[in-house]
Coordinates of N, CA, C and O and ligand atoms in Angstrom, one line a residue:
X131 N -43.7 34.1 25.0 CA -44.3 35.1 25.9 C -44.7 34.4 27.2 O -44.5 34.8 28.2
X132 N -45.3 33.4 27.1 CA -45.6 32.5 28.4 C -44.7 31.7 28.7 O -45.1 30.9 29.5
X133 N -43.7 31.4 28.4 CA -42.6 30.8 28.6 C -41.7 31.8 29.7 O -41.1 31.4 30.8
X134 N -41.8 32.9 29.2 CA -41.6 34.0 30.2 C -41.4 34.3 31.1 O -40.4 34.5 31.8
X135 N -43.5 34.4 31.1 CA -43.9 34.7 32.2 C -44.0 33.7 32.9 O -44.1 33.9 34.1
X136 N -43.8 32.5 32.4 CA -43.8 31.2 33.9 C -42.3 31.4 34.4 O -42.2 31.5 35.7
X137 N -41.2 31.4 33.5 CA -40.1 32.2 34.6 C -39.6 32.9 35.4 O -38.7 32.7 36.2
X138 N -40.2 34.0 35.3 CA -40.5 35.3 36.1 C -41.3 34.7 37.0 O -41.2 35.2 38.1
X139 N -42.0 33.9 37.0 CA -43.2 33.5 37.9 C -41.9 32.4 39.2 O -41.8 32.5 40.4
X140 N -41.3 31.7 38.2 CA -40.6 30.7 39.0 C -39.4 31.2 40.3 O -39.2 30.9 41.5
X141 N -38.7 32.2 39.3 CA -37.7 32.8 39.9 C -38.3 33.8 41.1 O -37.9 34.0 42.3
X142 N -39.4 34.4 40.6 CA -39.7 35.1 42.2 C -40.1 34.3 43.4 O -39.7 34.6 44.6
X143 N -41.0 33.2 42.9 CA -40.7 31.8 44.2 C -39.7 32.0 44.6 O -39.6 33.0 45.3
X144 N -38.5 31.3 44.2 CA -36.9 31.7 44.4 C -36.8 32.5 45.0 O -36.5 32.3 46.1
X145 N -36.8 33.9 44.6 CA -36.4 34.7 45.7 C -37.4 34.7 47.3 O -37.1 34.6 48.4
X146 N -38.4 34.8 46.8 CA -39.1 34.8 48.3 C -38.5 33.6 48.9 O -38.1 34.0 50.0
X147 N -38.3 32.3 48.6 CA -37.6 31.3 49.4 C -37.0 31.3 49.8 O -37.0 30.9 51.0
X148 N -36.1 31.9 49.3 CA -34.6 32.2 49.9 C -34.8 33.6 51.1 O -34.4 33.8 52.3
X149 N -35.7 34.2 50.2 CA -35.4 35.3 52.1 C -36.7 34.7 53.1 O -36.9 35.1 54.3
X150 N -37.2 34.0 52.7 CA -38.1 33.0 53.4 C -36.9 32.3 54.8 O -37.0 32.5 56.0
X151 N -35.9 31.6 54.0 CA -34.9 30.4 54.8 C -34.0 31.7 55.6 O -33.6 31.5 56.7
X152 N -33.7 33.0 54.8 CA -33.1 34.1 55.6 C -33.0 34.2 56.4 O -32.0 34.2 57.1
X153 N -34.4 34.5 56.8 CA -35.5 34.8 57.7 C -35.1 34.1 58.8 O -34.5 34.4 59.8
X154 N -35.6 32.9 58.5 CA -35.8 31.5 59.4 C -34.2 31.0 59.9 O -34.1 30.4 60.9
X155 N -33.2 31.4 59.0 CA -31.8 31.4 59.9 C -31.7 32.4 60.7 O -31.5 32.4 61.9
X156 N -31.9 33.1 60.2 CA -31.6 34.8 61.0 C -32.1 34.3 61.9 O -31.3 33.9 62.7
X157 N -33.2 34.0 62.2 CA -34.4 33.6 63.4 C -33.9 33.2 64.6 O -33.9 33.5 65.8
X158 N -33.4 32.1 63.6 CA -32.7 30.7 65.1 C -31.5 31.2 65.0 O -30.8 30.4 65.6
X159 N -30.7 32.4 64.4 CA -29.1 32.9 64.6 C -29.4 33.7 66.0 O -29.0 33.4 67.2
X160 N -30.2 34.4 65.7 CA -30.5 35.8 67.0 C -31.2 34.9 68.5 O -31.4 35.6 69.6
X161 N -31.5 33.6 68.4 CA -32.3 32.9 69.6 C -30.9 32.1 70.1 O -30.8 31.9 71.3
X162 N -29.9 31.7 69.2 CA -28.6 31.1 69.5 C -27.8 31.7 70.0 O -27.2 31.1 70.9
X163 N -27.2 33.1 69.7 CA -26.7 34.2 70.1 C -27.1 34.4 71.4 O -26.3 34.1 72.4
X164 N -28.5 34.8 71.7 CA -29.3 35.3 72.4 C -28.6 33.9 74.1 O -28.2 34.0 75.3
X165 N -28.8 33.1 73.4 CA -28.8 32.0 74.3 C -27.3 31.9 75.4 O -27.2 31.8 76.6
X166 N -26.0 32.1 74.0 CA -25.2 31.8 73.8 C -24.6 32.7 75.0 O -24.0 32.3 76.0
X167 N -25.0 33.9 74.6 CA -24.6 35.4 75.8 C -24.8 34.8 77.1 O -25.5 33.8 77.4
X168 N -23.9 35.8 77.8 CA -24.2 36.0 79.1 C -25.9 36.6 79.8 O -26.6 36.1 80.6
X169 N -25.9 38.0 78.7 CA -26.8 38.3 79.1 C -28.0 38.5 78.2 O -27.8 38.9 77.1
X170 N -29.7 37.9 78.8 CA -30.6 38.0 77.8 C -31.5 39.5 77.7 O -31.7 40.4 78.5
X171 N -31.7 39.1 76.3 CA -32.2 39.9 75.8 C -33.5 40.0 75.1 O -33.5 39.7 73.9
X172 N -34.6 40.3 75.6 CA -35.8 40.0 75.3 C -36.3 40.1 73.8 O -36.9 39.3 73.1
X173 N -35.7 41.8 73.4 CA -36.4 42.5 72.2 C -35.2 40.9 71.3 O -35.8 40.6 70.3
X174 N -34.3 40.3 71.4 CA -33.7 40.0 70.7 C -34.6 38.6 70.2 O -34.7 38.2 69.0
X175 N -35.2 38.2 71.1 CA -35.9 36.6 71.4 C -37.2 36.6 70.9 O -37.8 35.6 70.5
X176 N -37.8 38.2 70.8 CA -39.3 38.4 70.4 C -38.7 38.4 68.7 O -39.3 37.7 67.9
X177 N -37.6 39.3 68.3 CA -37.0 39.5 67.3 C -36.9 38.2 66.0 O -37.4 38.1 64.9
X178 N -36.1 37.2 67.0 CA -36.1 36.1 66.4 C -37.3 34.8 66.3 O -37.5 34.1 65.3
X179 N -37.7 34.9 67.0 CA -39.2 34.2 66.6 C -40.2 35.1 65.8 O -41.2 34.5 65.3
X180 N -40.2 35.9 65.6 CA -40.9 36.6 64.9 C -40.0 36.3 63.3 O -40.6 36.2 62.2
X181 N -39.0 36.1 63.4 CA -38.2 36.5 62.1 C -38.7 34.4 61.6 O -38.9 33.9 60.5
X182 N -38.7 34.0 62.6 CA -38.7 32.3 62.6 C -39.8 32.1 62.1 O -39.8 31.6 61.0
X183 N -41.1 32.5 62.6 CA -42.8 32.5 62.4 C -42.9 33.4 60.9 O -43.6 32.9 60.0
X184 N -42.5 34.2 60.8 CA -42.2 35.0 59.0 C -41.9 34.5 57.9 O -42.6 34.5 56.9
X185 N -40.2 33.8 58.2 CA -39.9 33.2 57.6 C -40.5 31.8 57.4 O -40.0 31.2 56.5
X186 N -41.3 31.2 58.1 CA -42.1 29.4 58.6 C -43.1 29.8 57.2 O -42.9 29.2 56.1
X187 N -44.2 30.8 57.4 CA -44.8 31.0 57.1 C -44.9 31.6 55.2 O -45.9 31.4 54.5
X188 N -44.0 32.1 54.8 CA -43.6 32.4 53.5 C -42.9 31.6 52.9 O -42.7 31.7 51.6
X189 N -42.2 30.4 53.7 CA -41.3 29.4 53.4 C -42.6 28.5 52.4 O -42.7 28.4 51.2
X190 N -44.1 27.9 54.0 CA -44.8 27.4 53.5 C -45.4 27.8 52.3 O -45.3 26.9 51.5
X191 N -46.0 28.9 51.8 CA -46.2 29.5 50.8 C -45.8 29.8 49.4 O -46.4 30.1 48.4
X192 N -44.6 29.7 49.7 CA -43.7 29.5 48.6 C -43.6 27.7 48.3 O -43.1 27.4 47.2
X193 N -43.9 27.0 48.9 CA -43.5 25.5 48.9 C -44.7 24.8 48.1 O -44.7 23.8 47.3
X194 N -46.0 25.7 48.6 CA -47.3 25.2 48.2 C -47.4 24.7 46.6 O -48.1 23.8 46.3
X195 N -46.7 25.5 45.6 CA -46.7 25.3 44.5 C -46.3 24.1 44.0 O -46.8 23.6 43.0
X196 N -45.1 23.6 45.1 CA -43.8 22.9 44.5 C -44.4 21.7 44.9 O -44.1 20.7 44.3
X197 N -45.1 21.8 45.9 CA -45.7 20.8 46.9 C -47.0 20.1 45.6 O -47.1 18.9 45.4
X198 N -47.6 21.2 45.1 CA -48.5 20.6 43.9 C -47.9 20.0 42.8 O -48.4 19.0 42.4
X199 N -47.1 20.5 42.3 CA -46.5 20.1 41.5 C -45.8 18.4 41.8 O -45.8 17.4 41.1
X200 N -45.4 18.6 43.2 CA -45.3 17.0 43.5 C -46.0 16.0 43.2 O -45.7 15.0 42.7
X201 N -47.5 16.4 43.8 CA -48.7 15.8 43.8 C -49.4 15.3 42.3 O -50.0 14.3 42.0
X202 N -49.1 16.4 41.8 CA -49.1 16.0 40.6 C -48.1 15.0 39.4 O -48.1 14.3 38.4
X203 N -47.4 15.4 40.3 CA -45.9 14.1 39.6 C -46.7 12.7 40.2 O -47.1 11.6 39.7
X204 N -46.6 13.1 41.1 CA -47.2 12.0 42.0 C -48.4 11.1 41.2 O -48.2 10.0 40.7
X205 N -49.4 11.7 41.2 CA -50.3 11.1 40.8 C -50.3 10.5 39.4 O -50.8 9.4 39.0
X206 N -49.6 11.6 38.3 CA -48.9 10.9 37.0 C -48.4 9.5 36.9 O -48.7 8.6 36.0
X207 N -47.5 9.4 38.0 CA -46.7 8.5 38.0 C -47.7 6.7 38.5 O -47.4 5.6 38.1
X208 N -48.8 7.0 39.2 CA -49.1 6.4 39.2 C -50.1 5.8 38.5 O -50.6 4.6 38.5
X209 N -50.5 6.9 38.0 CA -51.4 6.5 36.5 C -50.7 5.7 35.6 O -51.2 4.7 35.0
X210 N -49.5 6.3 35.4 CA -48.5 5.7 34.5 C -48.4 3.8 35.1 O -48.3 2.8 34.4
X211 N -48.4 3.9 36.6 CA -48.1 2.5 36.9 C -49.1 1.7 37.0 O -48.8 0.6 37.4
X212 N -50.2 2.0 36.7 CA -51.2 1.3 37.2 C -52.3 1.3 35.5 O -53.4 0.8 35.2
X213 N -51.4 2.2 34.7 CA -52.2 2.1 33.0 C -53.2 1.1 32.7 O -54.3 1.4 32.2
X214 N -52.8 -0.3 33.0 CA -53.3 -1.3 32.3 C -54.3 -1.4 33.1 O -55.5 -1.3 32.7
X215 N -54.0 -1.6 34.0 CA -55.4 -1.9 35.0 C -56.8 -0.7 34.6 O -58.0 -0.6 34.3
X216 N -55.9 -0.1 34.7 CA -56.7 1.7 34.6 C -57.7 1.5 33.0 O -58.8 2.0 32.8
X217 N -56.9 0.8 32.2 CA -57.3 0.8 30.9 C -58.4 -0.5 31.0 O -59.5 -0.2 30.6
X218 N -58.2 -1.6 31.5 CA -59.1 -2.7 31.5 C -60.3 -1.9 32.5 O -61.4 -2.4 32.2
X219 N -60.3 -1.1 33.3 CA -61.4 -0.8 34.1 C -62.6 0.0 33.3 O -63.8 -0.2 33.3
X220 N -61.7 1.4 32.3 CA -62.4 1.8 31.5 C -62.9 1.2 30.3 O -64.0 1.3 29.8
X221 N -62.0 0.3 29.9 CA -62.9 -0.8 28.7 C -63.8 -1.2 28.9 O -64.8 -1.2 28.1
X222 N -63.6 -1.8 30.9 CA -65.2 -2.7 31.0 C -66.1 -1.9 31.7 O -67.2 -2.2 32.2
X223 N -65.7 -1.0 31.7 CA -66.4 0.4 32.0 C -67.3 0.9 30.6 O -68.6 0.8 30.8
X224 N -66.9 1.2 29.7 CA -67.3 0.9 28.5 C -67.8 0.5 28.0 O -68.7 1.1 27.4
X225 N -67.5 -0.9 27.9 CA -68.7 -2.2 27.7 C -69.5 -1.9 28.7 O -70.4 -1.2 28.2
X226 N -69.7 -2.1 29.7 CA -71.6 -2.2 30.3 C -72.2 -1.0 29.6 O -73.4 -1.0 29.3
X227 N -71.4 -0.1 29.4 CA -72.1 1.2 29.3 C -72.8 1.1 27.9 O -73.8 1.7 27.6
X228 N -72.1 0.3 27.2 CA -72.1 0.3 25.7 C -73.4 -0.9 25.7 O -74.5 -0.9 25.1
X229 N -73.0 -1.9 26.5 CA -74.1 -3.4 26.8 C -75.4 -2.5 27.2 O -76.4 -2.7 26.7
X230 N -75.2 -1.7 28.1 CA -76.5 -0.9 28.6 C -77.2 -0.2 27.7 O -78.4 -0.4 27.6
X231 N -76.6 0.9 26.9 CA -77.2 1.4 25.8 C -77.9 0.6 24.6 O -79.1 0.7 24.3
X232 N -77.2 -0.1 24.2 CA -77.7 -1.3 23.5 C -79.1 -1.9 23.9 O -80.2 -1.9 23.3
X233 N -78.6 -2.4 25.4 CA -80.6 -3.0 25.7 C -81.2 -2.2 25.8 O -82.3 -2.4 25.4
X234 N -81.0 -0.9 26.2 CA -82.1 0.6 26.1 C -82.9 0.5 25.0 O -84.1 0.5 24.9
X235 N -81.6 0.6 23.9 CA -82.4 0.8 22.4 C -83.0 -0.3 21.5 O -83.6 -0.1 20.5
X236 N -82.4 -1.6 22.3 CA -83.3 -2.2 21.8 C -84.0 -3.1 22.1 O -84.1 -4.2 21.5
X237 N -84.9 -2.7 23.6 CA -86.0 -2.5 24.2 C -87.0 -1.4 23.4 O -88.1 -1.7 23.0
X238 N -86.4 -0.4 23.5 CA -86.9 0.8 22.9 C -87.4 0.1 21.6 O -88.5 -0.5 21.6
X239 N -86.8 0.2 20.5 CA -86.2 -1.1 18.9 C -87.9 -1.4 19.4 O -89.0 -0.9 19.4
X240 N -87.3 -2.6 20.0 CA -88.8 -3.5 20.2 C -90.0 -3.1 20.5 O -91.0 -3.5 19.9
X241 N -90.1 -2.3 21.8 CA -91.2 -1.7 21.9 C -92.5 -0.9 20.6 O -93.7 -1.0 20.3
X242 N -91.1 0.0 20.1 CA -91.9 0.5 18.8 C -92.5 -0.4 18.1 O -93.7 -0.3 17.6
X243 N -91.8 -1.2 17.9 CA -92.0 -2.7 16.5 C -93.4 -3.2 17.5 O -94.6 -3.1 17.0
X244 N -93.4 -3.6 18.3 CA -94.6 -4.1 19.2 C -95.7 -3.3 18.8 O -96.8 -3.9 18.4
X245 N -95.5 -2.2 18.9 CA -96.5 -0.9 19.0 C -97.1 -1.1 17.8 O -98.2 -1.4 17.6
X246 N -95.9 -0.9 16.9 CA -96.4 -1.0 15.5 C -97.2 -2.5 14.8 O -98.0 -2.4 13.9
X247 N -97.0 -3.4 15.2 CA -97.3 -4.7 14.8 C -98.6 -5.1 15.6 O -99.2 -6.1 15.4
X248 N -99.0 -4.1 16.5 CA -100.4 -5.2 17.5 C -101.4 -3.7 17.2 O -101.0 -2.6 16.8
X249 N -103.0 -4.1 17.4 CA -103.8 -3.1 17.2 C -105.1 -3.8 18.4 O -104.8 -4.7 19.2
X250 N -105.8 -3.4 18.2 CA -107.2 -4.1 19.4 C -108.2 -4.6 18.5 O -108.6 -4.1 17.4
X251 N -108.7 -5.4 19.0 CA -109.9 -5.9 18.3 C -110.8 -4.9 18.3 O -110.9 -4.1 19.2
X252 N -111.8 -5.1 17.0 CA -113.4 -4.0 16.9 C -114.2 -4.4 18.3 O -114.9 -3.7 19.0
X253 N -113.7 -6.3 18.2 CA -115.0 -6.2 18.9 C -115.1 -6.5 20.3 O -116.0 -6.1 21.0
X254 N -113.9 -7.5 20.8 CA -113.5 -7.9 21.7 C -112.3 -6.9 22.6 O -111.8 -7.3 23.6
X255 N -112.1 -6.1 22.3 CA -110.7 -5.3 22.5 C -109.7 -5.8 23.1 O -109.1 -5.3 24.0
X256 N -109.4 -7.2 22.5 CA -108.3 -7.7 23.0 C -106.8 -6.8 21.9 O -106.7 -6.2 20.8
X257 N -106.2 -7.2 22.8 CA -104.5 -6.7 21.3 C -104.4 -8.2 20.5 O -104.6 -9.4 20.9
X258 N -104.0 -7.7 19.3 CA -104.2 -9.0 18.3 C -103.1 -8.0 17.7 O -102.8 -6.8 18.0
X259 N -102.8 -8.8 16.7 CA -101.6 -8.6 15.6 C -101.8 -7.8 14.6 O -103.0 -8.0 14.4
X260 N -101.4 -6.9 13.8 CA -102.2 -5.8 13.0 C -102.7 -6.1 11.4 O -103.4 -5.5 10.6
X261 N -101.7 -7.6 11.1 CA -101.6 -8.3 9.9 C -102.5 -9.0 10.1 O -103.1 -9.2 9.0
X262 N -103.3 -9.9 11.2 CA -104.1 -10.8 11.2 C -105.9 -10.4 11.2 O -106.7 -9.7 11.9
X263 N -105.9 -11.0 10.4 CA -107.8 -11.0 9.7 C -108.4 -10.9 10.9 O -108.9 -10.0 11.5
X264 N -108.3 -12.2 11.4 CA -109.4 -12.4 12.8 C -109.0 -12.2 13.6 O -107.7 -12.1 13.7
X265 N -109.9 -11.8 14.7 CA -109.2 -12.1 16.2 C -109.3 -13.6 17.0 O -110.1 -14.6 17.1
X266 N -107.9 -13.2 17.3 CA -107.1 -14.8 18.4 C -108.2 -15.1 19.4 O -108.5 -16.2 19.7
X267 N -108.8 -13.9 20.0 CA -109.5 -14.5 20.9 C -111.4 -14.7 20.7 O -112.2 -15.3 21.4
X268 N -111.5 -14.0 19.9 CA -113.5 -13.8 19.8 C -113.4 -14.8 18.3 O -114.4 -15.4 18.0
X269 N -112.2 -14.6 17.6 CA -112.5 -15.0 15.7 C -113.0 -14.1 14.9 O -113.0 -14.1 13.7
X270 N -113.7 -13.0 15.7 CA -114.6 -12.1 14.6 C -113.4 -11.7 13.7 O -112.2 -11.8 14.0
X271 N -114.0 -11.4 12.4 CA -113.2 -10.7 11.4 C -113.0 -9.1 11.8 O -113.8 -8.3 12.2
X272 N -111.4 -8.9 11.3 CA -110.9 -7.6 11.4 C -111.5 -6.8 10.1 O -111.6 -7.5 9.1
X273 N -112.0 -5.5 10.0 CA -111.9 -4.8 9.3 C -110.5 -3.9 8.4 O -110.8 -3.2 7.4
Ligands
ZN206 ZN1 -111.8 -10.1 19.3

């Protein structure tokens, strides 16, 4: 079903192209003629640039697609050529990211463990260790 419809999609490109280039001969046929004669002919010269600027213009639009589609080959191709590099950049892209997370958490890790391991003295309110009897700095006994 979509297989289809991208044909139907493709082939009408196709046609508009083609009466696109029509256009755009006819254009420069009727400015060549026009030329060619003895005698000019205005409606013939407005005729044909008009038919040249129609056809310029529908040509472009029809191209636009093809034109992405380039761009996108394009850029494929150079992903394709440049893989490894592309791949070492995301690895070590990866690693910091991974190195960075890491010290976050265990900073973070640590902090809690700190938190949890230190308390203040009764009497001196210094931070002391939460396992130790006395305090480091006054000696009073912890309760
Ligand atoms: Zn103390």
């Amino acid at each position: 079903m979509e297989e289809k419809k991208k044909g139907k999609r493709i082939s009408g490109f196709w046609i508009a192209r083609i009466i696109a280039i029509l256009l755009f001969a006819g254009g420069l046929c009727m400015i060549i003629v026009n030329s060619v004669r003895d005698e000019e002919s205005p409606a013939l010269i407005i005729c044909g640039c008009f038919s040249i600027v129609i056809g310029f213009i529908v040509l472009m639009f029809t191209l636009l697609p093809l034109m992405q589609k380039g761009m996108i080959k394009l850029n494929k191709k150079i992903i394709e050529e440049n893989k490894e590099d592309l791949q070492d950049l995301s690895t070590t892209q990866s690693e910091i990211m991974s190195k960075g997370v890491k010290n976050i958490s265990k900073a973070a890790a640590e902090g809690v463990q700190e938190a949890k391991d230190t308390k203040y003295c009764m009497y001196c309110g210094k931070e002391i260790n939460t396992n130790s009897r006395f305090c480091q700095y006054c000696g009073k006994e912890q309760k």
